[in-house]
Amino acid sequence: MAAPSQPQKSTYDVIVIGAGIQGSYTAYHLAQHHKDTLLLEQFLVPHSRGSSHGQSRIIRSAYPQEYYSRMMPESSRLWQQLEPEPGTTLYRQRGLLVLGPPGEPELEACRRSLGVDDVLDAAALAQRFPGFQLQAGQVAVLDTTAGVLFADRALRAVQEAFRRRGGALRDGEKVLRIEPGATVTVTTTAGVYKAPRLIITAGAWTGAFVEQLGLRLPLQPLRIDVCYWREKQPGSAGLGSVSPCFLTLGLSQAPHGIYGLPSIEYPGLMKVCHHHGSPIDPEKRDQVPSSAPCPDIGVLSSFISSYLPGLETQPAVRETCLYTNTPDEDFILDRHPKFSNIVIGAGFSGHGVKMAPVVGKLLCQLSLGEKPSYDMAHFAITRFPGVLGAA
């Protein structure tokens, strides 16, 4: 999606930096509000350098935090509305199993968010989903509304919808400088653009941008290993494309949690990942050799041996992705403390894609001065002390 060849405009109502799923959905909402919007992306799209690539993500209603579970009905509805034409789906319902010890606080909060009373013990789980094997005394909560969001397809659909509404997406343009003011000036490798409003949704690169604006946000980019594990006997383990997704909470051997998706991307391979990674400079992610040792693989192999015995215990395919984590793993959705016409969306901590329709709506509302649709206290910049320094 290279930059168009027509004469280049320089002035817009709003500029959005970063065309991942959060920035693209933000730009889409702005275009729906009839705002002349420029969406800037440093890489040529599509690309695999950030956090929004890949074929699949889990979408779920089960959340330990009530402020996220309240967002999910609207987010799911907006995803469905985006589906471009009959027969082209962005979501496949498969259900989700939340696995953990009974009484674990976050697991219990997930159960309450779903409004269900029953849990599955090891025997009931094995009967209903033969590929899964709980350890003695552990339980599972089933979210029947959950499933798989097709991430690449969804990102493309959002960007196409944005452009159909008159939005401009200019890719292959790296932002070099941001000059705040009543009119914000953004200088890229290909031009200079001005707008009275700016929204920064640059993923792992957000920290560097906001430092130009006197903010030191506690954002930590992490390099995540995305691993796919082969069925020992294809189709025999009950873990094929019809199996549910899963995530773990409160397991002592996986304190950061493990999640998995059925074999939709690669036939016969189940996607199982550790919700954790190694700190990384996003500019140097590809300098880490794929053969480098990774302690997370050992965590995953041990988990698979115990809980998913129908899978091989070494990954067949290993890819990488970026998370950008905050210390509390809650999002940052807020105006700049000094420059109220600059809005920041960051720190999605590996669980933001499913909520991109609502996140984009909230960032749009913040930028336009509208009252946000949800309580924003958990997403405020000021929850982190000492972030405002000298520009």
Coordinates of C-alpha atoms in Angstrom, one line a residue:
M1 CA 0.0 0.0 0.0
A2 CA 2.6 2.5 -1.1
A3 CA 1.9 6.2 -0.8
P4 CA -0.3 7.6 -3.6
S5 CA 1.2 9.5 -6.5
Q6 CA -1.3 12.4 -6.5
P7 CA -0.1 15.8 -5.2
Q8 CA 0.7 15.5 -1.5
K9 CA -1.4 17.4 1.0
S10 CA 0.3 18.9 4.0
T11 CA -2.6 20.0 6.3
Y12 CA -5.1 17.7 7.9
D13 CA -7.7 17.8 10.8
V14 CA -5.9 15.0 12.6
I15 CA -2.6 13.1 12.2
V16 CA -2.2 9.5 13.6
I17 CA 1.3 8.1 13.9
G18 CA 1.4 4.3 13.6
A19 CA -0.9 2.2 11.4
G20 CA -1.1 -1.0 13.6
I21 CA -4.5 -2.1 14.6
Q22 CA -4.9 0.6 17.3
G23 CA -3.9 3.5 15.1
S24 CA -5.8 2.2 12.1
Y25 CA -9.0 1.8 14.1
T26 CA -8.5 5.2 15.6
A27 CA -8.1 6.7 12.1
Y28 CA -11.2 4.8 11.0
H29 CA -13.3 6.4 13.8
L30 CA -12.0 9.8 12.9
A31 CA -12.9 9.4 9.3
Q32 CA -16.4 8.3 10.4
H33 CA -16.6 11.6 12.2
H34 CA -15.8 13.3 8.8
K35 CA -12.3 14.4 10.0
D36 CA -9.7 14.8 7.3
T37 CA -7.2 12.2 8.7
L38 CA -3.6 11.3 7.8
L39 CA -2.4 7.9 9.0
L40 CA 1.4 7.6 9.0
E41 CA 3.3 4.3 9.0
Q42 CA 7.1 4.0 9.0
F43 CA 7.1 0.6 7.2
L44 CA 5.5 -0.5 4.0
V45 CA 2.3 -2.3 4.8
P46 CA 1.6 -5.1 5.4
H47 CA 4.7 -5.8 7.5
S48 CA 5.7 -8.0 10.4
R49 CA 7.9 -5.5 12.4
G50 CA 5.4 -4.6 15.1
S51 CA 2.6 -6.1 17.2
S52 CA -0.4 -6.3 14.8
H53 CA 0.8 -8.9 12.2
G54 CA 0.1 -12.6 12.2
Q55 CA -3.0 -14.5 11.3
S56 CA -4.8 -15.0 14.6
R57 CA -5.5 -13.6 18.0
I58 CA -7.8 -14.7 20.8
I59 CA -11.0 -12.6 21.3
R60 CA -12.8 -13.3 24.6
S61 CA -15.3 -12.0 27.0
A62 CA -13.7 -13.6 30.1
Y63 CA -11.5 -10.9 31.8
P64 CA -10.3 -10.6 35.4
Q65 CA -10.6 -6.8 35.2
E66 CA -14.2 -5.6 35.0
Y67 CA -13.2 -2.4 33.1
Y68 CA -12.1 -4.6 30.2
S69 CA -15.0 -7.1 30.3
R70 CA -17.4 -4.1 30.0
M71 CA -15.7 -3.1 26.8
M72 CA -15.9 -6.5 25.1
P73 CA -19.6 -6.6 24.0
E74 CA -19.2 -3.3 22.0
S75 CA -15.8 -4.4 20.7
S76 CA -17.2 -7.7 19.4
R77 CA -20.2 -5.9 17.8
L78 CA -17.9 -3.4 16.1
W79 CA -15.7 -6.2 14.7
Q80 CA -18.8 -7.9 13.3
Q81 CA -20.0 -4.6 11.7
L82 CA -16.6 -4.2 10.0
E83 CA -16.8 -7.5 8.1
P84 CA -16.6 -6.2 4.5
E85 CA -19.0 -8.5 2.7
P86 CA -21.1 -11.7 3.3
G87 CA -18.9 -14.7 3.5
T88 CA -15.8 -12.8 4.6
T89 CA -15.4 -13.2 8.3
L90 CA -13.0 -11.7 10.7
Y91 CA -13.9 -14.0 13.6
R92 CA -14.4 -17.7 14.2
Q93 CA -16.2 -18.7 17.4
R94 CA -14.3 -21.6 19.1
G95 CA -14.7 -20.9 22.8
L96 CA -12.0 -20.4 25.4
L97 CA -10.9 -22.4 28.4
V98 CA -9.4 -20.5 31.3
L99 CA -7.3 -23.1 33.2
G100 CA -6.0 -22.8 36.8
P101 CA -6.3 -23.8 40.4
P102 CA -9.7 -23.5 42.0
G103 CA -10.3 -20.3 43.9
E104 CA -7.5 -18.5 42.0
P105 CA -8.6 -14.8 42.2
E106 CA -8.3 -13.9 38.5
L107 CA -9.9 -17.2 37.4
E108 CA -12.8 -16.5 39.8
A109 CA -13.0 -12.9 38.4
C110 CA -13.2 -14.4 34.8
R111 CA -16.0 -16.7 35.9
R112 CA -17.9 -13.8 37.4
S113 CA -17.4 -11.7 34.3
L114 CA -19.0 -14.5 32.3
G115 CA -21.9 -14.9 34.7
V116 CA -21.4 -18.7 35.0
D117 CA -21.5 -20.8 38.1
D118 CA -20.1 -24.1 36.9
V119 CA -16.4 -25.0 36.4
L120 CA -15.0 -28.1 34.7
D121 CA -12.8 -30.5 36.7
A122 CA -10.2 -32.7 35.2
A123 CA -12.6 -35.5 34.4
A124 CA -15.3 -33.3 32.8
L125 CA -12.7 -31.4 30.8
A126 CA -11.2 -34.6 29.4
Q127 CA -14.6 -35.9 28.4
R128 CA -15.6 -32.7 26.6
F129 CA -12.2 -31.7 25.2
P130 CA -10.0 -34.8 25.0
G131 CA -6.9 -33.0 24.0
F132 CA -6.6 -31.1 27.3
Q133 CA -5.4 -32.7 30.5
L134 CA -5.7 -30.8 33.8
Q135 CA -3.5 -31.6 36.8
A136 CA -5.2 -33.0 40.0
G137 CA -7.4 -30.4 41.7
Q138 CA -7.3 -27.9 38.9
V139 CA -10.3 -26.6 37.1
A140 CA -11.4 -24.8 33.8
V141 CA -13.9 -22.0 33.1
L142 CA -15.4 -22.1 29.6
D143 CA -16.1 -18.9 27.7
T144 CA -18.4 -20.0 24.9
T145 CA -18.5 -16.6 23.2
A146 CA -14.7 -16.5 22.6
G147 CA -12.8 -17.5 19.6
V148 CA -10.2 -16.5 17.0
L149 CA -9.8 -13.1 15.4
F150 CA -8.0 -13.2 12.1
A151 CA -5.5 -10.4 12.8
D152 CA -4.0 -9.8 9.3
R153 CA -7.4 -9.9 7.7
A154 CA -8.9 -7.5 10.4
L155 CA -6.1 -5.0 10.0
R156 CA -6.5 -4.9 6.2
A157 CA -10.3 -4.5 6.6
V158 CA -9.9 -1.5 9.0
Q159 CA -7.4 0.2 6.7
E160 CA -9.5 -0.3 3.6
A161 CA -12.6 1.0 5.5
F162 CA -10.6 4.0 6.5
R163 CA -9.5 4.8 3.0
R164 CA -13.0 4.3 1.6
R165 CA -14.1 7.1 4.0
G166 CA -11.6 9.4 2.5
G167 CA -8.7 8.8 4.9
A168 CA -5.0 9.0 3.7
L169 CA -2.6 6.3 4.6
R170 CA 1.0 7.0 3.8
D171 CA 3.3 4.1 4.5
G172 CA 7.1 3.9 4.2
E173 CA 7.4 7.3 6.0
K174 CA 9.4 7.4 9.2
V175 CA 8.5 10.2 11.5
L176 CA 11.6 12.2 12.3
R177 CA 10.3 15.1 14.5
I178 CA 7.2 16.2 16.3
E179 CA 6.8 19.9 17.1
P180 CA 4.0 20.6 19.5
G181 CA 1.8 23.7 19.5
A182 CA -1.7 24.9 18.7
T183 CA -0.9 23.4 15.3
V184 CA 1.3 20.3 15.6
T185 CA 4.0 19.8 12.9
V186 CA 5.2 16.3 12.0
T187 CA 8.3 15.9 9.9
T188 CA 8.8 12.6 8.1
T189 CA 11.3 11.2 5.7
A190 CA 9.0 12.3 2.9
G191 CA 7.3 15.5 4.0
V192 CA 6.1 17.9 6.6
Y193 CA 2.5 17.7 7.8
K194 CA 0.4 20.0 10.1
A195 CA -2.8 19.4 12.0
P196 CA -4.4 20.8 15.1
R197 CA -4.6 17.3 16.6
L198 CA -2.1 14.5 16.8
I199 CA -2.6 10.9 18.1
I200 CA 0.5 8.7 18.7
T201 CA -0.1 4.9 18.5
A202 CA 3.4 3.8 17.5
G203 CA 3.6 0.6 19.5
A204 CA 7.2 -0.2 20.6
W205 CA 8.4 3.1 19.1
T206 CA 6.0 5.2 21.2
G207 CA 8.5 5.8 24.1
A208 CA 11.0 7.5 21.7
F209 CA 8.3 9.8 20.3
V210 CA 7.0 11.0 23.6
E211 CA 10.5 11.6 24.9
Q212 CA 10.6 14.4 22.3
L213 CA 7.5 15.8 24.0
G214 CA 9.0 15.7 27.5
L215 CA 7.4 12.4 28.6
R216 CA 9.2 9.4 30.1
L217 CA 6.5 6.7 30.0
P218 CA 7.4 3.3 31.6
L219 CA 7.0 1.4 28.3
Q220 CA 9.0 -1.9 27.9
P221 CA 9.2 -3.5 24.5
L222 CA 9.5 -7.3 24.7
R223 CA 10.4 -9.8 22.0
I224 CA 7.9 -12.6 22.1
D225 CA 8.4 -16.1 20.7
V226 CA 5.3 -17.2 18.9
C227 CA 5.5 -21.0 18.7
Y228 CA 3.6 -23.7 16.9
W229 CA 3.6 -27.3 18.1
R230 CA 2.8 -30.3 15.9
E231 CA 0.2 -32.9 16.8
K232 CA 1.8 -36.3 17.3
Q233 CA -0.9 -38.0 15.3
P234 CA -2.8 -35.4 13.2
G235 CA -6.4 -35.2 14.2
S236 CA -6.1 -37.7 17.1
A237 CA -5.5 -35.4 20.0
G238 CA -8.7 -33.4 19.7
L239 CA -6.6 -30.2 19.2
G240 CA -7.4 -29.5 15.6
S241 CA -9.2 -26.4 14.1
V242 CA -12.4 -27.2 16.0
S243 CA -10.8 -27.1 19.5
P244 CA -11.1 -24.1 21.8
C245 CA -8.6 -21.5 22.6
F246 CA -7.1 -21.5 26.1
L247 CA -5.2 -19.4 28.6
T248 CA -3.8 -20.2 32.1
L249 CA -4.0 -18.2 35.2
G250 CA -2.2 -18.8 38.5
L251 CA 0.0 -21.7 37.5
S252 CA 3.2 -21.8 39.5
Q253 CA 5.2 -23.1 36.5
A254 CA 4.0 -20.2 34.3
P255 CA 3.5 -17.1 36.4
H256 CA 3.1 -14.9 33.3
G257 CA 0.5 -17.2 31.8
I258 CA 0.3 -19.4 28.7
Y259 CA -2.2 -19.2 25.9
G260 CA -3.0 -21.2 22.9
L261 CA -5.1 -21.2 19.7
P262 CA -6.3 -24.1 17.5
S263 CA -4.5 -25.2 14.4
I264 CA -6.0 -22.6 12.1
E265 CA -2.8 -20.9 10.8
Y266 CA -0.8 -24.0 10.0
P267 CA -2.7 -27.3 9.6
G268 CA -1.8 -29.8 12.3
L269 CA 0.1 -27.2 14.3
M270 CA -1.3 -25.6 17.5
K271 CA -0.2 -22.1 18.5
V272 CA 1.0 -22.1 22.2
C273 CA 2.9 -19.1 23.6
H274 CA 4.2 -17.8 26.9
H275 CA 2.7 -14.4 27.7
H276 CA 6.2 -13.1 28.4
G277 CA 9.4 -12.2 26.6
S278 CA 12.8 -10.6 26.6
P279 CA 13.4 -6.8 26.7
I280 CA 14.4 -5.6 23.3
D281 CA 15.2 -2.4 21.3
P282 CA 12.5 -2.5 18.5
E283 CA 15.1 -1.3 16.0
K284 CA 17.3 -4.3 16.8
R285 CA 14.7 -7.1 17.1
D286 CA 15.8 -8.8 13.9
Q287 CA 19.5 -8.8 15.0
V288 CA 18.6 -11.6 17.5
P289 CA 19.2 -14.9 15.7
S290 CA 16.2 -17.2 15.6
S291 CA 18.4 -20.0 16.9
A292 CA 19.3 -18.1 20.1
P293 CA 18.4 -20.0 23.3
C294 CA 15.1 -19.0 24.8
P295 CA 14.1 -20.0 28.4
D296 CA 10.4 -19.6 27.4
I297 CA 10.6 -22.6 25.2
G298 CA 11.5 -24.7 28.2
V299 CA 8.5 -23.4 30.1
L300 CA 6.2 -24.2 27.1
S301 CA 7.7 -27.6 26.6
S302 CA 7.1 -28.6 30.2
F303 CA 3.5 -27.2 30.1
I304 CA 2.7 -29.1 26.9
S305 CA 4.1 -32.3 28.3
S306 CA 1.7 -32.0 31.3
Y307 CA -1.4 -30.4 29.8
L308 CA -1.4 -31.1 26.1
P309 CA 0.1 -34.6 25.7
G310 CA -1.1 -35.0 22.1
L311 CA 1.5 -32.4 21.0
E312 CA 5.2 -32.7 20.3
T313 CA 7.3 -31.0 23.0
Q314 CA 9.5 -29.0 20.7
P315 CA 8.1 -26.3 18.5
A316 CA 7.8 -27.0 14.7
V317 CA 7.6 -23.2 13.8
R318 CA 9.0 -20.3 15.8
E319 CA 8.2 -16.7 14.9
T320 CA 8.5 -13.4 16.8
C321 CA 6.3 -10.5 17.8
L322 CA 6.6 -7.4 19.9
Y323 CA 4.7 -6.6 23.1
T324 CA 4.9 -3.1 24.6
N325 CA 4.2 -3.5 28.3
T326 CA 3.3 -1.1 31.1
P327 CA 4.3 -2.1 34.7
D328 CA 0.6 -2.9 35.5
E329 CA -0.1 -4.3 32.0
D330 CA -3.0 -1.8 31.6
F331 CA -3.2 0.4 28.5
I332 CA -2.2 4.1 28.3
L333 CA -5.1 6.1 26.7
D334 CA -4.7 9.7 27.6
R335 CA -3.9 13.3 26.5
H336 CA -0.4 14.6 27.0
P337 CA -0.3 16.4 30.4
K338 CA 1.1 19.6 28.8
F339 CA -0.2 19.4 25.2
S340 CA -3.9 18.6 25.3
N341 CA -4.2 18.3 21.5
I342 CA -1.7 15.4 21.6
V343 CA -3.3 12.0 22.5
I344 CA -1.3 8.8 23.3
G345 CA -2.4 5.2 23.0
A346 CA 0.3 2.8 24.1
G347 CA 1.3 -0.1 26.4
F348 CA -1.2 -2.7 25.1
S349 CA 0.8 -5.4 26.8
G350 CA -0.1 -8.3 24.5
H351 CA -3.8 -8.1 25.0
G352 CA -5.0 -5.1 23.1
V353 CA -6.0 -6.4 19.6
K354 CA -9.4 -7.7 20.6
M355 CA -10.3 -4.3 22.0
A356 CA -9.0 -2.2 19.2
P357 CA -12.5 -1.0 18.0
V358 CA -13.2 0.4 21.4
V359 CA -9.7 1.7 22.0
G360 CA -9.9 3.5 18.6
K361 CA -13.2 5.0 19.6
L362 CA -11.8 6.2 22.9
L363 CA -8.7 7.8 21.4
C364 CA -11.0 9.5 18.8
Q365 CA -13.2 10.9 21.6
L366 CA -10.2 12.1 23.5
S367 CA -8.8 13.9 20.5
L368 CA -12.1 15.5 19.6
G369 CA -12.8 16.7 23.1
E370 CA -15.8 14.4 23.6
K371 CA -16.6 12.6 26.8
P372 CA -15.1 9.1 26.7
S373 CA -17.6 6.2 26.6
Y374 CA -15.9 4.4 29.4
D375 CA -14.2 5.2 32.7
M376 CA -10.6 6.1 31.8
A377 CA -9.0 6.1 35.3
H378 CA -7.2 2.9 34.8
F379 CA -5.6 4.2 31.5
A380 CA -4.3 7.6 32.8
I381 CA -0.7 8.7 32.3
T382 CA -0.7 10.2 35.8
R383 CA -0.9 6.8 37.4
F384 CA 2.8 6.6 36.8
P385 CA 4.8 9.1 38.9
G386 CA 7.5 11.3 37.5
V387 CA 6.7 10.9 33.8
L388 CA 6.8 14.6 33.0
G389 CA 10.3 15.9 32.4
A390 CA 11.9 18.5 30.3
A391 CA 11.3 18.4 26.5

